[in-house]
PDB file of C-alpha atoms and ligand atoms in Angstrom:
ATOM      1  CA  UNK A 410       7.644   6.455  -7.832  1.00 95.00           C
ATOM      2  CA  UNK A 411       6.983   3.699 -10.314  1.00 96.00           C
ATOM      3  CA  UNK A 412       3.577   3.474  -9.478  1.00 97.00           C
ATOM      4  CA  UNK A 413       2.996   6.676  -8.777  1.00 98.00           C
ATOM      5  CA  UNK A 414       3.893   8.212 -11.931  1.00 98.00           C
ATOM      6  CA  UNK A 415       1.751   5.043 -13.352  1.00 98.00           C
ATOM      7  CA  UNK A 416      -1.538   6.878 -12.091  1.00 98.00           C
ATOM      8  CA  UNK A 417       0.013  10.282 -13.011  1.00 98.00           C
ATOM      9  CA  UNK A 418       1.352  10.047 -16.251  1.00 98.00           C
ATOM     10  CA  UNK A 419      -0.211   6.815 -17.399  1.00 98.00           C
ATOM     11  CA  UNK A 420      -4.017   6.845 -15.913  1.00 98.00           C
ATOM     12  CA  UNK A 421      -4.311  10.514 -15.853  1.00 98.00           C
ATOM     13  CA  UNK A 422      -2.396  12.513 -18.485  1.00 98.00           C
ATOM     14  CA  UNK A 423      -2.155   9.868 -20.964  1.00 98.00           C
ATOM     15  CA  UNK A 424      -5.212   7.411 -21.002  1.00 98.00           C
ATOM     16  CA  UNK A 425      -8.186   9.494 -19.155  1.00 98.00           C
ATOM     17  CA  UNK A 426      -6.809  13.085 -21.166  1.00 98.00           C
ATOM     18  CA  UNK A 427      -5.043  12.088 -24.334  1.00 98.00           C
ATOM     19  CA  UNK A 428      -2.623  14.884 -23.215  1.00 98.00           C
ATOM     20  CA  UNK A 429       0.423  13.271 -25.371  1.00 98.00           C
ATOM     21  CA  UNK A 430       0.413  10.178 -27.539  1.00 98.00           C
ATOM     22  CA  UNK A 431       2.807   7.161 -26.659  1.00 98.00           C
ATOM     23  CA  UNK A 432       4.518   4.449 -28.170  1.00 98.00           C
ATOM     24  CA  UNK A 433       2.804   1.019 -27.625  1.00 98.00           C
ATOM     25  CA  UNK A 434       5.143  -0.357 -25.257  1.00 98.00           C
ATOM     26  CA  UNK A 435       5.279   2.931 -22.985  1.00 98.00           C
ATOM     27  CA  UNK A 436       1.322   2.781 -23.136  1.00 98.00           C
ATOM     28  CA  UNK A 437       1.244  -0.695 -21.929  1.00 98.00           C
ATOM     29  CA  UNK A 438       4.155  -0.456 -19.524  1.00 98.00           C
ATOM     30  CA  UNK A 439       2.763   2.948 -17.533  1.00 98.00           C
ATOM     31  CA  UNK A 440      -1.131   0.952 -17.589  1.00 98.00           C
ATOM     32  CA  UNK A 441       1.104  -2.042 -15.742  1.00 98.00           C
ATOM     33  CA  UNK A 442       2.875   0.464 -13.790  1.00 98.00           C
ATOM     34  CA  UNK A 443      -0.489   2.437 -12.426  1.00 98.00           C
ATOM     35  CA  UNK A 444      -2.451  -0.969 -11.610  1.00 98.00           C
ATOM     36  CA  UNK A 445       0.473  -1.877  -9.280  1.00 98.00           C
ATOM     37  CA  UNK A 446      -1.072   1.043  -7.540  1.00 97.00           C
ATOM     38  CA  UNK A 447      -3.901  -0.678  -6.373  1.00 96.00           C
ATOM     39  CA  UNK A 448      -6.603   2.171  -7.289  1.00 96.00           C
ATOM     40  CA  UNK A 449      -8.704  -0.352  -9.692  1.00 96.00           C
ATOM     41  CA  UNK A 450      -8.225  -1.812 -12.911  1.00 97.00           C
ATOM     42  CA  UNK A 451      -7.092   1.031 -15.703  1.00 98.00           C
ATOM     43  CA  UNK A 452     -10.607   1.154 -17.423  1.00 98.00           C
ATOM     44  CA  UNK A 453     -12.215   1.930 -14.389  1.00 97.00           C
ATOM     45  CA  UNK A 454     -10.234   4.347 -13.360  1.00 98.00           C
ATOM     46  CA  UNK A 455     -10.361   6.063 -16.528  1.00 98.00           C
ATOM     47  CA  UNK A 456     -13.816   6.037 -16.691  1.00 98.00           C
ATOM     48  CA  UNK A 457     -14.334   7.153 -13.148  1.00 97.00           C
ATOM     49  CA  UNK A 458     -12.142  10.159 -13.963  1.00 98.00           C
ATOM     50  CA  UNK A 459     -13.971  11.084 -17.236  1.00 98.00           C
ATOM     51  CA  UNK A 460     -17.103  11.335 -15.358  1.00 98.00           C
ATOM     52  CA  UNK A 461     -15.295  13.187 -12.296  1.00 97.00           C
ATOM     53  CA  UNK A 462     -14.525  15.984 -15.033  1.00 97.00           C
ATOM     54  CA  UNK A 463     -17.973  15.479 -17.176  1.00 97.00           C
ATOM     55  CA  UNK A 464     -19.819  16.248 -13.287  1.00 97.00           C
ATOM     56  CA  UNK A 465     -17.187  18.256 -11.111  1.00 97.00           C
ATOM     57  CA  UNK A 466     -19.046  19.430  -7.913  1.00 96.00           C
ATOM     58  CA  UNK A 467     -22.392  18.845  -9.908  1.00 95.00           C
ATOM     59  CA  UNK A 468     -24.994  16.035  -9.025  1.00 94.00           C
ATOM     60  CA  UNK A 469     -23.046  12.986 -11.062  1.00 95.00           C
ATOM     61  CA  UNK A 470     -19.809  13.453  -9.765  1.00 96.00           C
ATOM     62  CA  UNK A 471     -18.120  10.267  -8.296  1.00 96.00           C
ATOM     63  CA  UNK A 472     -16.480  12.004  -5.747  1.00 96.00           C
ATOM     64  CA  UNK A 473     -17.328  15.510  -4.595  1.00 96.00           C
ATOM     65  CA  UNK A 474     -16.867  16.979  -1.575  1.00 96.00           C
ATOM     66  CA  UNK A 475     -20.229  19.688  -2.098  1.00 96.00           C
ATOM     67  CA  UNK A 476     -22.121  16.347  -1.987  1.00 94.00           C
ATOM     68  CA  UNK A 477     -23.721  17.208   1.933  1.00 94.00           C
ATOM     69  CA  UNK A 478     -23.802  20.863   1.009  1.00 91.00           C
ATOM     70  CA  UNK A 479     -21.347  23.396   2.336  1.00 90.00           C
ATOM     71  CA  UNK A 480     -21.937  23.929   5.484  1.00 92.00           C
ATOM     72  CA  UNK A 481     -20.061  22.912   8.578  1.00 92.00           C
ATOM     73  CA  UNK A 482     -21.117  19.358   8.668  1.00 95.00           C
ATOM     74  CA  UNK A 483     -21.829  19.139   5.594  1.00 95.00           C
ATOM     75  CA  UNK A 484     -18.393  20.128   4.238  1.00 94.00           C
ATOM     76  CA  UNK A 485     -16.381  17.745   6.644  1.00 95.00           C
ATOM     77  CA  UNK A 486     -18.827  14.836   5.900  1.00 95.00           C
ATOM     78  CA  UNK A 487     -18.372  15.486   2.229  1.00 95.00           C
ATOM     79  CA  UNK A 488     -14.024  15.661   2.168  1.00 95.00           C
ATOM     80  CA  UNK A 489     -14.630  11.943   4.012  1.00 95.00           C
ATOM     81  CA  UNK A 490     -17.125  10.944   0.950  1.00 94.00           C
ATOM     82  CA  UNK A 491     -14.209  12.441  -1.519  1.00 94.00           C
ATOM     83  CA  UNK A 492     -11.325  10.970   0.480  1.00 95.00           C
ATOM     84  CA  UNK A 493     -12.167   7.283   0.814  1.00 93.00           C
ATOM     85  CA  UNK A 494     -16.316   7.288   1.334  1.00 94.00           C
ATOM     86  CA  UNK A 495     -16.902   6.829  -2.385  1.00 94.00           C
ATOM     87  CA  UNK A 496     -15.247   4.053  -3.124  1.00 94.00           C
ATOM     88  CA  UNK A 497     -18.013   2.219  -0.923  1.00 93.00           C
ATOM     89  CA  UNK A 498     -20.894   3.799  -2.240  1.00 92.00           C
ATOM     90  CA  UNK A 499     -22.677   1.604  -4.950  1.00 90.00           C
ATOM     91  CA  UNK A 500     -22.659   4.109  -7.689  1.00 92.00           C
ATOM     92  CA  UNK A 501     -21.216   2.315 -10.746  1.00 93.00           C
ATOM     93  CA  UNK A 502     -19.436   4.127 -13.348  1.00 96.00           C
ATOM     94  CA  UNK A 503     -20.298   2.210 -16.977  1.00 97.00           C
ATOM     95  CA  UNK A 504     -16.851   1.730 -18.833  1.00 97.00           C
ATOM     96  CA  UNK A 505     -19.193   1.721 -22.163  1.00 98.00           C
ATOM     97  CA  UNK A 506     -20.406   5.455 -21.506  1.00 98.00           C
ATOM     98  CA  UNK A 507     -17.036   6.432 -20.210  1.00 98.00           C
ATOM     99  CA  UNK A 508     -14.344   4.384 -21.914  1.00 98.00           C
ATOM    100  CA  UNK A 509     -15.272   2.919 -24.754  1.00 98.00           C
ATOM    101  CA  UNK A 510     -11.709   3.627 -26.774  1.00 98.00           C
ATOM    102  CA  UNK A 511     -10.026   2.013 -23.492  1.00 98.00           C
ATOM    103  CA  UNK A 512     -12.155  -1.247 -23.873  1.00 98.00           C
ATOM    104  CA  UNK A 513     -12.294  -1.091 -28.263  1.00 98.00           C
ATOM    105  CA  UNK A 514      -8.109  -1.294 -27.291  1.00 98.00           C
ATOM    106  CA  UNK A 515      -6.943  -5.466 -26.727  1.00 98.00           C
ATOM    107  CA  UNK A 516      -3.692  -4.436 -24.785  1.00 98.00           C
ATOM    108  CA  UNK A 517      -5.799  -2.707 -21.958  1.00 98.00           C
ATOM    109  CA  UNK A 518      -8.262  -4.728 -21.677  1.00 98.00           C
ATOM    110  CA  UNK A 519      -5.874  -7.274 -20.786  1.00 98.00           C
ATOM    111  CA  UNK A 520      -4.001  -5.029 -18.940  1.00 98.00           C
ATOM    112  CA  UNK A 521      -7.347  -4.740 -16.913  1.00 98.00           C
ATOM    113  CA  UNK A 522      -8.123  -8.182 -16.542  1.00 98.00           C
ATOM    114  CA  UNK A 523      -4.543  -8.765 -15.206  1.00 98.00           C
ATOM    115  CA  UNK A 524      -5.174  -6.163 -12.243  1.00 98.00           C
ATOM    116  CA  UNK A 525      -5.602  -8.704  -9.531  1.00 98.00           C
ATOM    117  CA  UNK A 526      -2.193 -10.205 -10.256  1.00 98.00           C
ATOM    118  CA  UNK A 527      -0.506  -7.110 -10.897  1.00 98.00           C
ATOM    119  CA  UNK A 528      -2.104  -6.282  -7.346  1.00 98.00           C
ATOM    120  CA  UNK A 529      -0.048  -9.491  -6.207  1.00 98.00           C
ATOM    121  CA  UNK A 530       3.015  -8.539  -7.939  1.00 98.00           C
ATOM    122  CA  UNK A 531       3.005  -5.093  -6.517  1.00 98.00           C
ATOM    123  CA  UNK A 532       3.242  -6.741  -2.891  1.00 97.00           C
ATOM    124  CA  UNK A 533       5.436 -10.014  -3.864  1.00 98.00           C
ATOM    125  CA  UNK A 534       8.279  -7.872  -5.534  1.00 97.00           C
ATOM    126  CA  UNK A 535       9.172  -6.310  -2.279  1.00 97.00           C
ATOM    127  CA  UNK A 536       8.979  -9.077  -0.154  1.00 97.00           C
ATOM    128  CA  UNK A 537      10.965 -11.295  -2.609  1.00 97.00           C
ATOM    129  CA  UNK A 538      13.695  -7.565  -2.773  1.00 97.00           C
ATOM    130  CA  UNK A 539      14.135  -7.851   1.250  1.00 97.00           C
ATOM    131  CA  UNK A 540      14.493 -11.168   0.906  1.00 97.00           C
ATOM    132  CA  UNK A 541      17.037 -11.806  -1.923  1.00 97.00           C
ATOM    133  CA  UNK A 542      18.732  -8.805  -0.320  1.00 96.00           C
ATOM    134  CA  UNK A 543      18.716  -8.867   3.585  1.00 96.00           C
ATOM    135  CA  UNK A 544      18.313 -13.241   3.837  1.00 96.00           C
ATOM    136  CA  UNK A 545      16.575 -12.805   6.851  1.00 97.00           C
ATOM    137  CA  UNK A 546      12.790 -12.994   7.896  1.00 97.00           C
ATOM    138  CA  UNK A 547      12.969  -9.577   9.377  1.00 97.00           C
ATOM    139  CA  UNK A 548      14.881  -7.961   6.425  1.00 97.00           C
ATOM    140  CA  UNK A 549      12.372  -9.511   4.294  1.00 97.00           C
ATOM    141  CA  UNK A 550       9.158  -8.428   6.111  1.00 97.00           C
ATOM    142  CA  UNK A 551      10.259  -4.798   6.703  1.00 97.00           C
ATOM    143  CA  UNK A 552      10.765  -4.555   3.187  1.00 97.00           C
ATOM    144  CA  UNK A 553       7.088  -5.626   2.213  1.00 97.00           C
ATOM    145  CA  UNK A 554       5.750  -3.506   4.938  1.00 98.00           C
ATOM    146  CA  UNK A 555       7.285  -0.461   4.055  1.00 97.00           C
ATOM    147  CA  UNK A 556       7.837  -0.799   0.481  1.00 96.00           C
ATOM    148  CA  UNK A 557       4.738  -2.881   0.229  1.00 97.00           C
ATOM    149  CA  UNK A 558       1.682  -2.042   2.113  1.00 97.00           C
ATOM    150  CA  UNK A 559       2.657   1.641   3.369  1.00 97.00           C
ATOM    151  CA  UNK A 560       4.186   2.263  -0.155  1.00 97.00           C
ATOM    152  CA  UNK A 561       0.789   1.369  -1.625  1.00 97.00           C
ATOM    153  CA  UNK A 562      -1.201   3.175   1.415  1.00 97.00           C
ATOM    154  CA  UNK A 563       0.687   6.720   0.876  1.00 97.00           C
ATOM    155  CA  UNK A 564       0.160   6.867  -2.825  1.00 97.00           C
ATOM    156  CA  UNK A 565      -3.645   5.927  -2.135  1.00 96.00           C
ATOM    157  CA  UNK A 566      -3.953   9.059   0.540  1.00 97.00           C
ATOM    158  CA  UNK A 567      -1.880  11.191  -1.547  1.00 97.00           C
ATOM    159  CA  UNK A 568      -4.763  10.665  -4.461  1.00 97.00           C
ATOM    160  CA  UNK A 569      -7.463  11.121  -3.022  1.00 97.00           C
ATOM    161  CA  UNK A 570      -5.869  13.979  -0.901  1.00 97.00           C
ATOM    162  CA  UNK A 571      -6.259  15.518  -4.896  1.00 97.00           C
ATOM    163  CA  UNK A 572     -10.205  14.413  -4.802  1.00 96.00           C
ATOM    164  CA  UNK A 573     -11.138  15.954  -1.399  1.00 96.00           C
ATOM    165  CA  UNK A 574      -8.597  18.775  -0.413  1.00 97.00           C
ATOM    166  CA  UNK A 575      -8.070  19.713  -4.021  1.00 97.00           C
ATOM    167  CA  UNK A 576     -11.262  21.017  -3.937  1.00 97.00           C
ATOM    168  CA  UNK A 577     -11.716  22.603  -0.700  1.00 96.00           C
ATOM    169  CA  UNK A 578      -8.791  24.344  -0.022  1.00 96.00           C
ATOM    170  CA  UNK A 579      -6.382  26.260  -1.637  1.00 96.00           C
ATOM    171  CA  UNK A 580      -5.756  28.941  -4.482  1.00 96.00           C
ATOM    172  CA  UNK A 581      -7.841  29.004  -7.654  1.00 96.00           C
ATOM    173  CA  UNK A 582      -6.004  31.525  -9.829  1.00 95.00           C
ATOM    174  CA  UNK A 583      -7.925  30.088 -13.105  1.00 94.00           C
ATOM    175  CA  UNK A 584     -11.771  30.071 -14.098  1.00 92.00           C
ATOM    176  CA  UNK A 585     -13.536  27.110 -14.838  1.00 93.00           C
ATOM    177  CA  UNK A 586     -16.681  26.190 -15.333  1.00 92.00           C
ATOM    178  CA  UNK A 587     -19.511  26.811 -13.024  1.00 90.00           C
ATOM    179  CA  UNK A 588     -19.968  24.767 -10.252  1.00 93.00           C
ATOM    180  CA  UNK A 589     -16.322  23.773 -10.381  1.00 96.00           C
ATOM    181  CA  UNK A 590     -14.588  24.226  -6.875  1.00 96.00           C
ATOM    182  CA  UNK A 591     -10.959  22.869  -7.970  1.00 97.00           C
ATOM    183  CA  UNK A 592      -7.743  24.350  -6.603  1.00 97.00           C
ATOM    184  CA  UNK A 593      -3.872  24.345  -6.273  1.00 97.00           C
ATOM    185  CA  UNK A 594      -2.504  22.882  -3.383  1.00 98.00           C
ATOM    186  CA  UNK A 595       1.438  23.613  -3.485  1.00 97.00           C
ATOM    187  CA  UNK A 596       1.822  21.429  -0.589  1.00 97.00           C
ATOM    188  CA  UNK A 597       1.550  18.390  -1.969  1.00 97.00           C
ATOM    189  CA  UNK A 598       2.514  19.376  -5.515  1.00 97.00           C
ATOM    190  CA  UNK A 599       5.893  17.228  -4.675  1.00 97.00           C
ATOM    191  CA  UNK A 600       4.240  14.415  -3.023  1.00 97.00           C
ATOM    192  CA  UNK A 601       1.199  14.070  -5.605  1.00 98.00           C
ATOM    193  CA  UNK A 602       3.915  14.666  -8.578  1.00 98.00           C
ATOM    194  CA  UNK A 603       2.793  17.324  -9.459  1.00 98.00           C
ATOM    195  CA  UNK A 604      -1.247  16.523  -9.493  1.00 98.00           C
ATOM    196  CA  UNK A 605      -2.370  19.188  -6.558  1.00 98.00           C
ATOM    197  CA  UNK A 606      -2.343  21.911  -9.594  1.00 98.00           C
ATOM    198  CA  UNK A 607      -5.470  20.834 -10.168  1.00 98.00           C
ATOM    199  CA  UNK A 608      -7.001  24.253 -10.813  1.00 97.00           C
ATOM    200  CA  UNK A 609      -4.793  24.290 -13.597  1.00 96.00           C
ATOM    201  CA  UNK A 610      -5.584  21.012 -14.420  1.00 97.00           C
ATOM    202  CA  UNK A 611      -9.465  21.209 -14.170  1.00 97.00           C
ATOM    203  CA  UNK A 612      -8.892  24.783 -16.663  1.00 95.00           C
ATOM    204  CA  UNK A 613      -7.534  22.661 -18.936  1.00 94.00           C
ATOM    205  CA  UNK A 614      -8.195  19.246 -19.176  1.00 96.00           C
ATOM    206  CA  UNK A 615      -5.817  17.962 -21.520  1.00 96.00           C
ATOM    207  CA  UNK A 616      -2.627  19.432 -20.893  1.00 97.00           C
ATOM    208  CA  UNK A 617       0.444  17.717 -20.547  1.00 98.00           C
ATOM    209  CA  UNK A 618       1.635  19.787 -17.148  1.00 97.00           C
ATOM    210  CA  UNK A 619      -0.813  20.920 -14.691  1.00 97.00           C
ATOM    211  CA  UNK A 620       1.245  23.156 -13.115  1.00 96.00           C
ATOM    212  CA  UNK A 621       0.478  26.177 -15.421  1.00 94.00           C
ATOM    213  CA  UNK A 622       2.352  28.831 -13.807  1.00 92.00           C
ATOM    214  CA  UNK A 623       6.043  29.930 -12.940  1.00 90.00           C
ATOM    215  CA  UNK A 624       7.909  27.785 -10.157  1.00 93.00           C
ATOM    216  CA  UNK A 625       5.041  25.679 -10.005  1.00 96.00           C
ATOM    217  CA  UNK A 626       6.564  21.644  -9.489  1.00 96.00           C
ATOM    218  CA  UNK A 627       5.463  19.115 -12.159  1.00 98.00           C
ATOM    219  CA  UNK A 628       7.441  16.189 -11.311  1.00 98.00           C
ATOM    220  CA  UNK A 629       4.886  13.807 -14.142  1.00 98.00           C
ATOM    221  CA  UNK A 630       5.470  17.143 -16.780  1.00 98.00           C
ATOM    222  CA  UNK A 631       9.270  16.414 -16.284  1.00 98.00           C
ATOM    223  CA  UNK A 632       8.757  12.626 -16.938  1.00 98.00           C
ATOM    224  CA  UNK A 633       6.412  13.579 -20.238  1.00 98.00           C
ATOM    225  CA  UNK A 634       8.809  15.989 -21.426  1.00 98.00           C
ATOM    226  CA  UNK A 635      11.848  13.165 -21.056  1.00 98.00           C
ATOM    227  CA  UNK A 636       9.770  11.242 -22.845  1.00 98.00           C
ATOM    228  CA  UNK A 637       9.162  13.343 -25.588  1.00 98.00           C
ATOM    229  CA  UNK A 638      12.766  14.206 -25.965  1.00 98.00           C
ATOM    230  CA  UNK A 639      13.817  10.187 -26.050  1.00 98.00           C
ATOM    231  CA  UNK A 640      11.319   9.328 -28.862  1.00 98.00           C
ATOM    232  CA  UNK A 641       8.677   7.707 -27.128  1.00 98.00           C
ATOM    233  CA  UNK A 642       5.932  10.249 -26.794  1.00 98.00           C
ATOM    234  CA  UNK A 643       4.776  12.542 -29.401  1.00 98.00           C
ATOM    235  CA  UNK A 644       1.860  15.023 -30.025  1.00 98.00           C
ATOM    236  CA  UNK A 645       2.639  16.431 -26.614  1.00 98.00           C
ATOM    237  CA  UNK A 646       0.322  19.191 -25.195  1.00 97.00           C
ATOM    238  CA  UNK A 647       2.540  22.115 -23.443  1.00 96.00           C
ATOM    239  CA  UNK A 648       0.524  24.654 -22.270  1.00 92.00           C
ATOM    240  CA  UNK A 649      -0.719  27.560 -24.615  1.00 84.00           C
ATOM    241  CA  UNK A 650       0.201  30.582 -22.473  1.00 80.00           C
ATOM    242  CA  UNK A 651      -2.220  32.673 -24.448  1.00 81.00           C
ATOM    243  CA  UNK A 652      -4.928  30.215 -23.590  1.00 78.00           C
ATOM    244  CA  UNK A 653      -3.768  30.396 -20.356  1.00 82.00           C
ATOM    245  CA  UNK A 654      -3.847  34.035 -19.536  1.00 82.00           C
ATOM    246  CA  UNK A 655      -7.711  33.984 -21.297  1.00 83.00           C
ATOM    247  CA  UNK A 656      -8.750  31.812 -18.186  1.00 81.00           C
ATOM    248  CA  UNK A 657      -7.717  34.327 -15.649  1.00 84.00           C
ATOM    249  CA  UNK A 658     -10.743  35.964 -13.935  1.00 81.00           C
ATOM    250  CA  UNK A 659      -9.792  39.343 -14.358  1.00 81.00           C
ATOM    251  CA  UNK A 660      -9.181  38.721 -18.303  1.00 80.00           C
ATOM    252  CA  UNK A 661     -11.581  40.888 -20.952  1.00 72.00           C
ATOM    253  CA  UNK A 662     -12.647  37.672 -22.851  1.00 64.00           C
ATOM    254  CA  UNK A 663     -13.359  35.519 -19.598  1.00 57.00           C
ATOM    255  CA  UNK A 664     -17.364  35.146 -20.632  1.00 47.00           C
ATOM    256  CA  UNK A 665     -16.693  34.498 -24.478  1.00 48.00           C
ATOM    257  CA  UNK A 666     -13.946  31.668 -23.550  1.00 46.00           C
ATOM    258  CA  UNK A 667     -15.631  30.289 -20.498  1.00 45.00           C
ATOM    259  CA  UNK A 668     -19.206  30.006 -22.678  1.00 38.00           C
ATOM    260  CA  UNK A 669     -16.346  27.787 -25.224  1.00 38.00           C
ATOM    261  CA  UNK A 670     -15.574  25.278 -23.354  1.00 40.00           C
TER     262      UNK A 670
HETATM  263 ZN1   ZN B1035     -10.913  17.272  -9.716  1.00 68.97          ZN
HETATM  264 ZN1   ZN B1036      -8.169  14.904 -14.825  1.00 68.97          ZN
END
């Protein structure tokens, strides 16, 4: 959960979006806590999200799965390519086009230089756990397998399950803008915390909770607005329900607002 709700509510909603603004410390401490994740140093995530948004389903997009067109084939080869394919692909992603207020800011840069040993860390601290708490070689290496390396394997899948599936399948009760295939996956809305509302999400960028509608599960939202109410975030985006209704298909203004933004 650590971890997870580093990428979530650290990478995502607070350092690629700017959805709420947080005190130094919490900044710092959720960059730490989403490079134990293992999904690349903070600036390059950021930046490879930026461009995911500037690009979505267009030529330029880091990680569609409309890359090998749409059908048959083409669809299944692309969900691999948006799953895990990408990462392989040499297709660099320039922090100076994409992140330039990540790497103009001291603390993350050496946040990002530290992501190797934070990478270490991530695996160490549950080996040294079984250890300290089992005293016994098997205690100790069932606790860095599971809380370890499968740990660190489910949070990867359950990410990029929000690159490839959360663009394939599922509902997509909210326009965006052309070419964009996003949708809402409900389930894995508990498992990605709640990052599979990522129609919502794509319809508006810099929201605090992505889960726009009624009942929908926003398990980094909840963590934001705790945040918020102990002091240390501020500037918080909540969804603008008016703004929201304006992105529904069937709404009068849908050309004017989509031709906005
Ligand atoms: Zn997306
Ligand atoms: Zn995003």
């Amino acid at each position: 959960m650590v971890t997870g709700l580093g990428v979530t509510v650290g990478f995502h909603r607070l350092l690629t979006h700017g959805s709420f603004t947080a005190r130094p410390w919490l900044r710092v401490a959720l960059a730490i806590a989403g490079s134990m994740g293992f999904q690349g140093n903070v600036i390059d995530w950021v930046a490879v999200h930026r461009r995911h948004h500037a690009f979505t389903d267009r030529p330029g997009d880091p990680h569609s799965p409309y890359r090998y067109g749409t059908g048959l084939r083409g669809q299944l080869r692309g969900l691999a390519h948006a799953h895990l394919g990408w990462l392989f692909a040499d297709d660099r992603t320039p922090a100076e086009r994409y992140a330039p207020d990540l790497l103009a800011d001291p603390a993350m840069v050496r946040v990002a230089r530290a992501f190797p040993a934070l990478c270490a860390l991530s695996l160490a601290l549950p080996f040294l756990a079984g250890w300290a708490i089992t005293g016994t070689l098997y205690g100790t290496l069932t606790a860095f397998l599971w809380a370890g390396l499968i740990r660190v394997a489910l949070l990867q899948h359950v990410t990029w399950s929000v690159n490839s599936l959360c663009h394939v399948i599922g509902s997509r009760p909210f326009k965006t803008r052309r070419h964009d295939r996003s949708t809402n996956l409900w389930p894995l809305a508990l498992l990605s915390f709640g990052e599979s509302w990522h129609n919502g999400h794509h319809s508006q960028p810099s929201c605090a909770r992505h889960g726009l509608e009624r009942g929908q599960l926003d398990p980094s939202a909840g963590v934001i607005r705790l945040f918020e109410r102990l002091g240390w975030a501020s500037d918080v985006h909540w969804p603008d329900y008016e703004r929201i209704q304006r992105r529904r298909p069937d709404h009068p203004q849908q050309a004017r607002v989509l031709g906005g933004d």
